[in-house]
Coordinates of C-alpha atoms in Angstrom, one line a residue:
X1 CA 135.8 53.8 64.5
X2 CA 139.3 52.5 65.3
X3 CA 140.9 49.1 65.0
X4 CA 143.7 48.6 67.5
X5 CA 143.3 45.8 70.1
X6 CA 145.4 45.5 73.2
X7 CA 146.0 43.0 76.0
X8 CA 145.5 44.0 79.7
X9 CA 149.3 44.4 80.1
X10 CA 149.4 47.0 77.4
X11 CA 151.0 44.9 74.6
X12 CA 149.4 44.7 71.2
X13 CA 147.2 41.7 70.5
X14 CA 147.5 39.7 67.4
X15 CA 145.5 41.7 64.8
X16 CA 141.9 41.0 65.1
X17 CA 140.2 39.9 61.9
X18 CA 136.8 40.5 60.5
X19 CA 134.6 37.3 60.5
X20 CA 134.6 36.0 56.9
X21 CA 131.2 37.3 55.7
X22 CA 131.6 35.2 52.5
X23 CA 130.9 32.0 54.4
X24 CA 127.6 33.0 55.8
X25 CA 125.8 35.3 53.3
X26 CA 122.1 35.5 54.3
X27 CA 119.7 35.4 51.4
X28 CA 117.4 38.0 53.0
X29 CA 120.1 40.7 52.6
X30 CA 120.5 39.9 48.9
X31 CA 116.8 40.1 48.7
X32 CA 116.8 43.6 50.2
X33 CA 119.1 44.8 47.4
X34 CA 116.7 43.4 44.7
X35 CA 113.7 44.9 46.5
X36 CA 115.3 48.3 46.4
X37 CA 116.1 47.8 42.7
X38 CA 112.5 46.8 42.0
X39 CA 111.2 50.0 43.4
X40 CA 112.4 51.6 40.1
X41 CA 110.7 48.8 38.0
X42 CA 107.7 51.0 36.8
X43 CA 110.0 53.8 35.7
X44 CA 112.3 51.3 33.9
X45 CA 109.3 49.6 32.2
X46 CA 108.0 52.9 30.8
X47 CA 111.2 53.4 28.7
X48 CA 110.8 50.3 26.4
X49 CA 107.0 50.8 26.3
X50 CA 107.4 54.3 25.1
X51 CA 110.0 53.1 22.6
X52 CA 107.7 50.5 21.1
X53 CA 104.9 53.1 20.7
X54 CA 107.2 55.5 19.0
X55 CA 108.5 52.8 16.6
X56 CA 104.9 51.9 15.7
X57 CA 104.2 55.5 14.8
X58 CA 107.4 55.7 12.7
X59 CA 106.5 52.5 10.9
X60 CA 103.0 53.8 10.1
X61 CA 104.6 57.0 8.8
X62 CA 107.1 55.1 6.7
X63 CA 104.4 52.9 5.1
X64 CA 102.3 56.0 4.2
X65 CA 99.5 55.1 6.5
X66 CA 99.5 58.4 8.4
X67 CA 99.2 60.4 5.2
X68 CA 96.4 58.2 3.8
X69 CA 94.6 58.4 7.1
X70 CA 94.7 62.2 7.1
X71 CA 93.3 62.3 3.5
X72 CA 90.6 59.7 4.4
X73 CA 89.8 61.7 7.6
X74 CA 89.1 64.8 5.5
X75 CA 86.6 63.0 3.3
X76 CA 84.9 60.5 5.6
X77 CA 84.0 59.8 9.2
X78 CA 86.5 58.2 11.7
X79 CA 87.9 54.9 10.6
X80 CA 89.3 52.1 12.8
X81 CA 92.9 52.9 11.7
X82 CA 92.5 56.5 12.6
X83 CA 91.3 55.4 16.1
X84 CA 94.4 53.3 16.4
X85 CA 96.6 56.3 15.5
X86 CA 94.9 58.5 18.0
X87 CA 95.1 55.8 20.7
X88 CA 98.8 55.2 20.0
X89 CA 99.7 58.9 20.1
X90 CA 97.6 59.3 23.4
X91 CA 99.4 56.3 24.9
X92 CA 102.8 57.7 23.9
X93 CA 102.0 61.1 25.5
X94 CA 100.8 59.3 28.7
X95 CA 103.9 57.2 28.9
X96 CA 106.1 60.3 28.4
X97 CA 104.3 62.3 31.0
X98 CA 104.4 59.3 33.4
X99 CA 108.1 58.8 33.0
X100 CA 108.9 62.4 33.8
X101 CA 106.5 62.3 36.8
X102 CA 107.8 59.0 38.2
X103 CA 111.5 59.4 37.7
X104 CA 113.6 60.6 40.6
X105 CA 115.5 63.9 40.3
X106 CA 119.3 63.4 39.8
X107 CA 121.6 64.4 42.7
X108 CA 124.9 65.9 41.6
X109 CA 128.0 66.5 43.7
X110 CA 129.0 69.9 42.3
X111 CA 132.3 70.0 44.3
X112 CA 133.7 69.5 47.8
X113 CA 136.5 70.8 50.0
X114 CA 138.5 69.2 52.9
X115 CA 140.4 71.0 55.7
X116 CA 144.1 71.2 56.1
X117 CA 145.2 72.7 59.5
X118 CA 148.0 75.1 59.9
X119 CA 151.5 73.7 60.6
X120 CA 151.3 75.0 64.2
X121 CA 148.6 72.3 64.8
X122 CA 150.9 69.5 63.7
X123 CA 151.2 66.6 66.2
X124 CA 154.4 64.6 65.6
X125 CA 154.9 61.5 67.8
X126 CA 157.3 63.4 70.0
X127 CA 155.0 66.4 70.4
X128 CA 152.0 64.1 71.2
X129 CA 153.9 62.2 73.9
X130 CA 155.4 65.5 75.3
X131 CA 151.8 66.8 75.7
X132 CA 150.6 63.6 77.3
X133 CA 153.4 63.7 79.8
X134 CA 153.2 67.4 80.4
X135 CA 149.5 67.4 81.4
X136 CA 150.4 65.1 84.3
X137 CA 147.1 63.2 84.1
X138 CA 148.3 59.9 82.9
X139 CA 150.1 57.1 84.7
X140 CA 153.5 55.7 83.4
X141 CA 151.6 52.6 82.2
X142 CA 149.1 54.7 80.3
X143 CA 151.9 56.7 78.7
X144 CA 153.7 53.6 77.6
X145 CA 150.5 52.2 76.2
X146 CA 149.8 55.4 74.2
X147 CA 153.3 55.4 72.7
X148 CA 153.1 51.8 71.6
X149 CA 149.7 52.3 70.0
X150 CA 150.9 55.5 68.2
X151 CA 153.9 53.8 66.7
X152 CA 151.8 50.9 65.3
X153 CA 148.8 52.9 64.3
X154 CA 149.7 53.7 60.7
X155 CA 149.6 57.4 61.4
X156 CA 152.4 59.6 60.1
X157 CA 154.2 62.5 61.7
X158 CA 152.1 65.2 60.1
X159 CA 148.6 64.7 61.6
X160 CA 146.9 67.6 63.4
X161 CA 145.5 68.3 66.9
X162 CA 143.7 71.5 68.0
X163 CA 145.7 74.0 70.2
X164 CA 143.4 73.5 73.2
X165 CA 144.8 69.9 73.8
X166 CA 148.4 70.8 73.0
X167 CA 148.8 73.8 75.4
X168 CA 150.0 73.2 78.9
X169 CA 147.8 72.8 80.8
X170 CA 145.1 71.7 78.2
X171 CA 142.2 74.0 78.0
X172 CA 139.3 71.9 76.7
X173 CA 136.5 74.5 77.3
X174 CA 133.3 75.0 75.4
X175 CA 134.7 78.3 74.0
X176 CA 137.7 76.5 72.5
X177 CA 135.6 73.7 71.1
X178 CA 133.5 76.3 69.3
X179 CA 136.7 77.9 68.1
X180 CA 137.9 74.6 66.7
X181 CA 134.7 74.1 64.8
X182 CA 134.8 77.6 63.4
X183 CA 138.5 77.3 62.3
X184 CA 137.8 73.9 60.6
X185 CA 134.4 74.5 59.0
X186 CA 134.3 78.1 58.0
X187 CA 137.3 78.1 55.7
X188 CA 136.2 75.0 53.8
X189 CA 132.7 76.3 53.4
X190 CA 133.9 79.7 52.1
X191 CA 136.3 78.1 49.7
X192 CA 133.7 75.7 48.4
X193 CA 131.1 78.5 47.8
X194 CA 133.6 80.7 46.2
X195 CA 134.9 78.0 43.8
X196 CA 131.4 77.0 42.8
X197 CA 130.0 80.5 42.6
X198 CA 127.0 79.7 44.8
X199 CA 125.8 82.4 47.2
X200 CA 124.9 81.3 50.7
X201 CA 121.3 82.4 50.2
X202 CA 121.0 79.9 47.4
X203 CA 121.5 77.1 49.8
X204 CA 118.1 75.5 50.5
X205 CA 119.2 72.5 52.5
X206 CA 121.9 72.3 55.2
X207 CA 123.0 69.1 56.9
X208 CA 125.7 69.1 59.5
X209 CA 127.1 66.0 61.3
X210 CA 129.3 66.0 64.3
X211 CA 129.1 63.1 66.7
X212 CA 130.4 64.3 70.0
X213 CA 130.1 68.1 70.1
X214 CA 126.6 69.5 70.0
X215 CA 126.2 72.9 71.6
X216 CA 123.2 75.2 71.7
X217 CA 122.7 77.0 69.3
X218 CA 123.5 74.1 67.1
X219 CA 126.5 73.8 64.7
X220 CA 124.1 74.2 61.8
X221 CA 122.9 77.5 63.4
X222 CA 126.5 78.6 63.7
X223 CA 126.9 78.2 59.9
X224 CA 123.6 79.9 59.1
X225 CA 124.6 82.8 61.3
X226 CA 128.1 83.1 59.9
X227 CA 126.8 83.2 56.2
X228 CA 123.5 84.9 56.8
X229 CA 121.6 82.1 55.1
X230 CA 117.9 82.5 54.3
X231 CA 115.2 82.1 56.9
X232 CA 113.4 79.2 55.2
X233 CA 116.5 77.0 54.9
X234 CA 115.9 73.3 55.8
X235 CA 118.6 72.7 58.4
X236 CA 119.5 69.4 60.2
X237 CA 122.1 68.8 62.9
X238 CA 123.0 65.1 63.2
X239 CA 124.6 64.1 66.5
X240 CA 126.0 60.9 67.9
X241 CA 126.1 59.1 64.5
X242 CA 129.8 58.2 64.7
X243 CA 132.3 57.8 61.9
X244 CA 129.8 56.6 59.3
X245 CA 127.7 59.8 59.5
X246 CA 128.7 61.4 56.2
X247 CA 126.9 58.8 54.0
X248 CA 123.9 59.3 56.3
X249 CA 124.0 63.0 55.7
X250 CA 124.3 62.5 52.0
X251 CA 121.3 60.1 52.1
X252 CA 119.3 62.7 54.0
X253 CA 120.2 65.5 51.6
X254 CA 119.4 63.2 48.7
X255 CA 115.9 62.5 50.0
X256 CA 115.3 66.2 50.6
X257 CA 116.5 67.1 47.1
X258 CA 114.0 64.6 45.7
X259 CA 111.2 66.7 47.2
X260 CA 112.5 70.2 46.5
X261 CA 113.2 71.0 42.8
X262 CA 116.0 73.3 41.6
X263 CA 117.8 73.3 45.0
X264 CA 121.3 73.3 46.4
X265 CA 122.2 71.3 49.6
X266 CA 125.3 71.9 51.7
X267 CA 126.6 68.9 53.7
X268 CA 129.3 69.4 56.4
X269 CA 131.0 66.4 58.1
X270 CA 133.4 66.9 60.9
X271 CA 134.3 65.8 64.5
X272 CA 135.5 67.9 67.4
X273 CA 138.6 66.9 69.4
X274 CA 138.8 69.7 72.0
X275 CA 135.9 68.7 74.3
X276 CA 136.4 64.9 73.8
X277 CA 140.0 64.4 74.9
X278 CA 140.2 61.6 77.4
X279 CA 142.3 62.4 80.6
X280 CA 141.9 59.0 82.3
X281 CA 143.9 55.8 82.3
X282 CA 141.5 53.2 80.9
X283 CA 143.2 51.6 77.9
X284 CA 140.0 51.0 76.0
X285 CA 139.3 54.8 76.2
X286 CA 142.8 55.9 75.4
X287 CA 142.7 54.5 71.9
X288 CA 140.7 57.5 70.4
X289 CA 143.4 59.9 71.8
X290 CA 146.0 58.0 69.8
X291 CA 144.0 57.8 66.5
X292 CA 141.5 60.6 66.1
X293 CA 142.7 63.9 64.6
X294 CA 141.4 67.2 63.2
X295 CA 139.5 67.1 59.9
X296 CA 136.4 68.2 58.1
X297 CA 134.7 68.2 54.8
X298 CA 132.1 70.4 53.0
X299 CA 130.1 69.0 50.1
X300 CA 127.8 70.9 47.7
X301 CA 125.0 68.9 46.2
X302 CA 122.4 70.0 43.5
X303 CA 119.4 68.5 41.8
X304 CA 119.4 71.1 39.0
X305 CA 119.9 69.4 35.7
X306 CA 121.7 72.4 34.3
X307 CA 124.5 71.7 36.9
X308 CA 125.2 68.4 35.3
X309 CA 127.9 69.8 32.9
X310 CA 130.0 71.2 35.8
X311 CA 129.2 68.7 38.6
X312 CA 132.0 66.2 39.4
X313 CA 129.8 63.3 40.2
X314 CA 126.2 62.0 40.2
X315 CA 124.9 60.0 43.2
X316 CA 123.8 56.5 42.1
X317 CA 123.0 54.7 45.4
X318 CA 123.1 55.0 49.2
X319 CA 122.8 51.8 51.3
X320 CA 122.5 52.0 55.1
X321 CA 123.0 49.2 57.6
X322 CA 122.2 49.6 61.3
X323 CA 122.7 46.8 63.9
X324 CA 121.6 48.8 66.9
X325 CA 119.0 46.2 67.8
X326 CA 121.8 43.8 68.9
X327 CA 123.2 44.6 72.3
X328 CA 126.8 43.8 71.4
X329 CA 126.6 46.1 68.3
X330 CA 125.0 48.8 70.3
X331 CA 127.6 48.9 73.0
X332 CA 130.8 48.2 71.2
X333 CA 131.6 51.9 70.8
X334 CA 130.2 53.7 73.9
X335 CA 130.8 57.1 75.4
X336 CA 130.9 56.8 79.2
X337 CA 132.7 57.8 82.4
X338 CA 135.5 55.8 84.0
X339 CA 135.8 55.2 87.7
X340 CA 137.3 58.7 88.2
X341 CA 134.4 60.3 86.2
X342 CA 136.6 61.1 83.2
X343 CA 134.4 60.9 80.0
X344 CA 135.8 58.9 77.1
X345 CA 134.7 56.6 74.3
X346 CA 135.1 52.9 75.1
X347 CA 136.0 50.4 72.3
X348 CA 135.2 46.8 73.2
X349 CA 136.8 43.6 71.9
X350 CA 133.6 42.7 70.1
X351 CA 134.1 45.7 67.7
X352 CA 135.7 43.7 64.9
X353 CA 133.1 40.9 64.9
X354 CA 130.3 43.5 64.8
X355 CA 132.0 45.4 62.0
X356 CA 132.3 42.2 60.0
X357 CA 128.6 41.5 60.4
X358 CA 127.7 45.1 59.3
X359 CA 130.0 44.8 56.3
X360 CA 128.4 41.5 55.3
X361 CA 124.9 43.0 55.4
X362 CA 125.8 46.2 53.6
X363 CA 127.8 44.5 50.9
X364 CA 125.2 41.8 50.1
X365 CA 122.5 44.5 49.9
X366 CA 124.6 46.7 47.7
X367 CA 125.7 43.9 45.4
X368 CA 122.5 43.6 43.3
X369 CA 122.6 47.4 42.7
X370 CA 126.1 47.6 41.4
X371 CA 127.5 44.2 40.2
X372 CA 127.3 43.1 36.5
X373 CA 124.6 40.7 35.7
X374 CA 127.1 37.9 35.1
X375 CA 128.5 38.2 38.6
X376 CA 125.1 38.4 40.2
X377 CA 123.9 35.2 38.4
X378 CA 127.1 33.2 39.4
X379 CA 126.7 34.4 43.0
X380 CA 123.0 33.7 43.1
X381 CA 123.2 30.1 41.7
X382 CA 126.1 29.3 44.0
X383 CA 124.2 30.6 47.0
X384 CA 121.0 28.6 46.1
X385 CA 123.1 25.5 45.5
X386 CA 124.7 25.7 49.0
X387 CA 121.6 26.9 50.9
X388 CA 118.9 24.8 49.2
X389 CA 120.7 21.7 47.7
X390 CA 123.5 21.3 50.3
X391 CA 126.3 21.9 47.9
X392 CA 129.6 21.8 49.8
X393 CA 131.8 23.6 47.4
X394 CA 133.4 27.0 48.1
X395 CA 131.1 30.0 48.0
X396 CA 131.4 32.2 44.9
X397 CA 132.8 35.6 45.8
X398 CA 131.6 38.4 43.4
X399 CA 134.4 40.5 42.0
X400 CA 133.7 44.0 43.3
X401 CA 136.5 45.3 41.2
X402 CA 134.1 44.9 38.3
X403 CA 131.5 47.1 40.0
X404 CA 133.8 49.9 41.1
X405 CA 136.8 51.7 39.7
X406 CA 137.8 53.4 43.0
X407 CA 137.1 52.8 46.6
X408 CA 137.1 55.2 49.6
X409 CA 137.3 53.2 52.9
X410 CA 136.8 55.0 56.2
X411 CA 140.3 55.4 57.8
X412 CA 139.3 53.8 61.1
X413 CA 142.7 52.1 61.5
X414 CA 145.3 50.1 59.7
X415 CA 143.7 46.8 60.5
X416 CA 140.3 47.9 59.3
X417 CA 141.7 48.8 55.9
X418 CA 143.7 45.6 55.7
X419 CA 140.8 43.4 56.5
X420 CA 138.4 45.1 54.0
X421 CA 141.1 44.7 51.3
X422 CA 141.3 40.9 52.1
X423 CA 137.5 40.3 52.5
X424 CA 136.5 42.1 49.2
X425 CA 139.7 40.9 47.4
X426 CA 140.5 44.5 46.4
X427 CA 143.8 45.4 44.8
X428 CA 146.5 47.3 46.7
X429 CA 146.1 50.2 44.2
X430 CA 142.4 50.5 45.2
X431 CA 143.2 50.5 48.9
X432 CA 146.3 52.7 49.0
X433 CA 144.4 56.0 48.9
X434 CA 142.7 55.0 52.2
X435 CA 146.1 54.1 53.7
X436 CA 147.5 57.4 52.6
X437 CA 144.6 59.3 54.2
X438 CA 145.1 57.5 57.5
X439 CA 148.9 58.2 57.4
X440 CA 148.6 61.8 56.5
X441 CA 145.5 62.9 58.5
X442 CA 144.7 60.0 60.9
X443 CA 141.2 59.0 61.8
X444 CA 139.2 62.2 60.9
X445 CA 135.9 60.4 61.7
X446 CA 133.1 60.9 59.2
X447 CA 135.1 63.2 56.9
X448 CA 137.7 60.6 56.2
X449 CA 136.0 59.3 53.0
X450 CA 136.3 62.8 51.6
X451 CA 140.0 63.0 52.2
X452 CA 140.4 59.7 50.4
X453 CA 138.3 61.0 47.4
X454 CA 140.5 64.2 47.5
X455 CA 143.6 62.0 47.2
X456 CA 142.1 60.2 44.3
X457 CA 141.4 63.4 42.5
X458 CA 144.8 64.8 43.3
X459 CA 147.0 61.8 42.3
X460 CA 145.0 59.6 40.0
X461 CA 142.3 61.8 38.5
X462 CA 138.9 60.8 37.3
X463 CA 137.6 59.6 34.0
X464 CA 134.1 60.1 32.9
X465 CA 132.0 57.1 34.0
X466 CA 134.3 56.0 36.8
X467 CA 132.3 54.5 39.7
X468 CA 133.4 55.4 43.2
X469 CA 132.4 53.5 46.4
X470 CA 132.5 55.4 49.7
X471 CA 132.2 53.1 52.8
X472 CA 132.0 54.2 56.5
X473 CA 131.8 52.4 59.8
X474 CA 130.6 53.9 63.0
X475 CA 129.0 53.6 66.4
X476 CA 125.5 52.2 66.8
X477 CA 126.7 50.0 65.0
X478 CA 126.5 51.1 61.4
X479 CA 128.0 50.5 58.0
X480 CA 126.9 52.9 55.3
X481 CA 127.8 53.2 51.6
X482 CA 127.5 55.9 48.9
X483 CA 128.1 55.1 45.2
X484 CA 129.0 57.9 42.8
X485 CA 129.6 58.1 39.1
X486 CA 132.1 60.6 37.6
X487 CA 130.4 63.1 35.3
X488 CA 133.5 64.2 33.5
X489 CA 137.2 63.5 33.1
X490 CA 139.3 65.7 35.3
X491 CA 142.3 65.9 37.7
X492 CA 142.2 68.4 40.5
X493 CA 145.0 68.8 43.1
X494 CA 143.6 69.6 46.5
X495 CA 145.5 71.8 48.9
X496 CA 145.1 69.1 51.5
X497 CA 147.4 66.8 49.5
X498 CA 150.0 69.3 48.3
X499 CA 153.6 68.2 49.2
X500 CA 152.5 64.7 50.3
X501 CA 155.4 62.1 50.1
X502 CA 153.9 58.9 48.9
X503 CA 157.1 57.0 49.0
X504 CA 157.7 57.9 52.6
X505 CA 154.3 56.5 53.5
X506 CA 155.0 53.2 51.7
X507 CA 158.3 52.8 53.5
X508 CA 156.7 53.5 56.9
X509 CA 153.9 50.9 56.3
X510 CA 156.5 48.3 55.0
X511 CA 158.5 48.9 58.2
X512 CA 155.3 48.2 60.3
X513 CA 154.7 45.0 58.3
X514 CA 158.3 43.8 58.9
X515 CA 158.0 44.5 62.7
X516 CA 154.7 42.6 62.8
X517 CA 156.4 39.6 61.1
X518 CA 159.3 39.7 63.5
X519 CA 156.9 39.8 66.4
X520 CA 155.0 36.7 65.2
X521 CA 158.3 34.8 64.7
X522 CA 159.4 35.7 68.2

């Protein structure tokens, strides 16, 4: 998902804004969150029940009743108190067994790896525009438009494009698209397996998501063939799911791990640039050319409790929101042909309104699962007062900074990140990692949230118990979230972030803000 809007004459519009979800929170979406929470009610209730039964037995032991009952049982027939003891012990055993049967298996994120392309793939502004001019497929107006968008996008000078779109003339063939996938995915999978000590044949579940490139055999089959994985592996290839596909892949892997004990799952999130470069002149289809770049992430999950000590995170929640039933949401990001039969992805002006609606639903569903009880009560009473009793005061906005320590926002565009910061009242420190990922790597589609997490591990580190929120937007239209909790304290510098100049990024973004202010005054 991208976030740049333009007028018909090619000039940038005033930045579109998300609709303020806080003014129209629907009670049914809050109810969804509580309904999800209540699905664990039976398991939660067994814990205090088991505790009470255990305390009763300890109290009887402390008062000497158990020893007296044993001596009486040797001399006489069963007594009422002995029956009570037997019933209590039986109930305790039943509760313990029920708890272990009903509780869900934990899902651990053992480790992950993101891709850093070679320097020969680097696409500076000058190189990007030289390639656009050199291919001789764009009009002067289209070239001017691309240059304006690029300069205001929030992308830096060190993002990456595959060789197939940088050579003259471009060679966007199926063979080069496969080669791009292999060069992006195979190194990160190899590094991940080597670092974790997991053999490819130990992988029981494989989930691959790539929205726009789906050859036969599938991308999942390419990985299985490369690493000679076992024949009974559960493999899934998710296509057309857009930039929010990674939380979907995590959610699918989680559900499979709940069914298959003692298993590893490998999730691969990427997008392919080679076969999806647009060579037409429609402005609404040229935006992806300016924003999307090469990237990919490989994630190793486990449900083995013995992996808890070495795993980086435990998955707490996944919340998925899909607005595909609404026509405007369904068509706001749409792959199609232009009048000259060039295929591209169209971004409509309704995109921000749809994204705001999806964010509202996702956040209000997620709130009951993650917010402290005090915040939930204040929000709930304020909502009831306004909806039921007609109270005209301001809506209470829960403080999501109390629910999360770190946030990974999909790097769809500079305006997307700015609006989410404003809507959720996040601090600049929480949002800066997403801005850094956009600046350094561009919009790398579904893998963007992993680049943000890699930044956090590299520059800020994690403390045991930290809560991390990953949020992605994508075609369909979807907004999906994954919530993790850090298992241990660590700081790990990823190769993808070595040598990054944070101060240079801050100066660049400040320059864009200054230019925006000057444009408004003019």
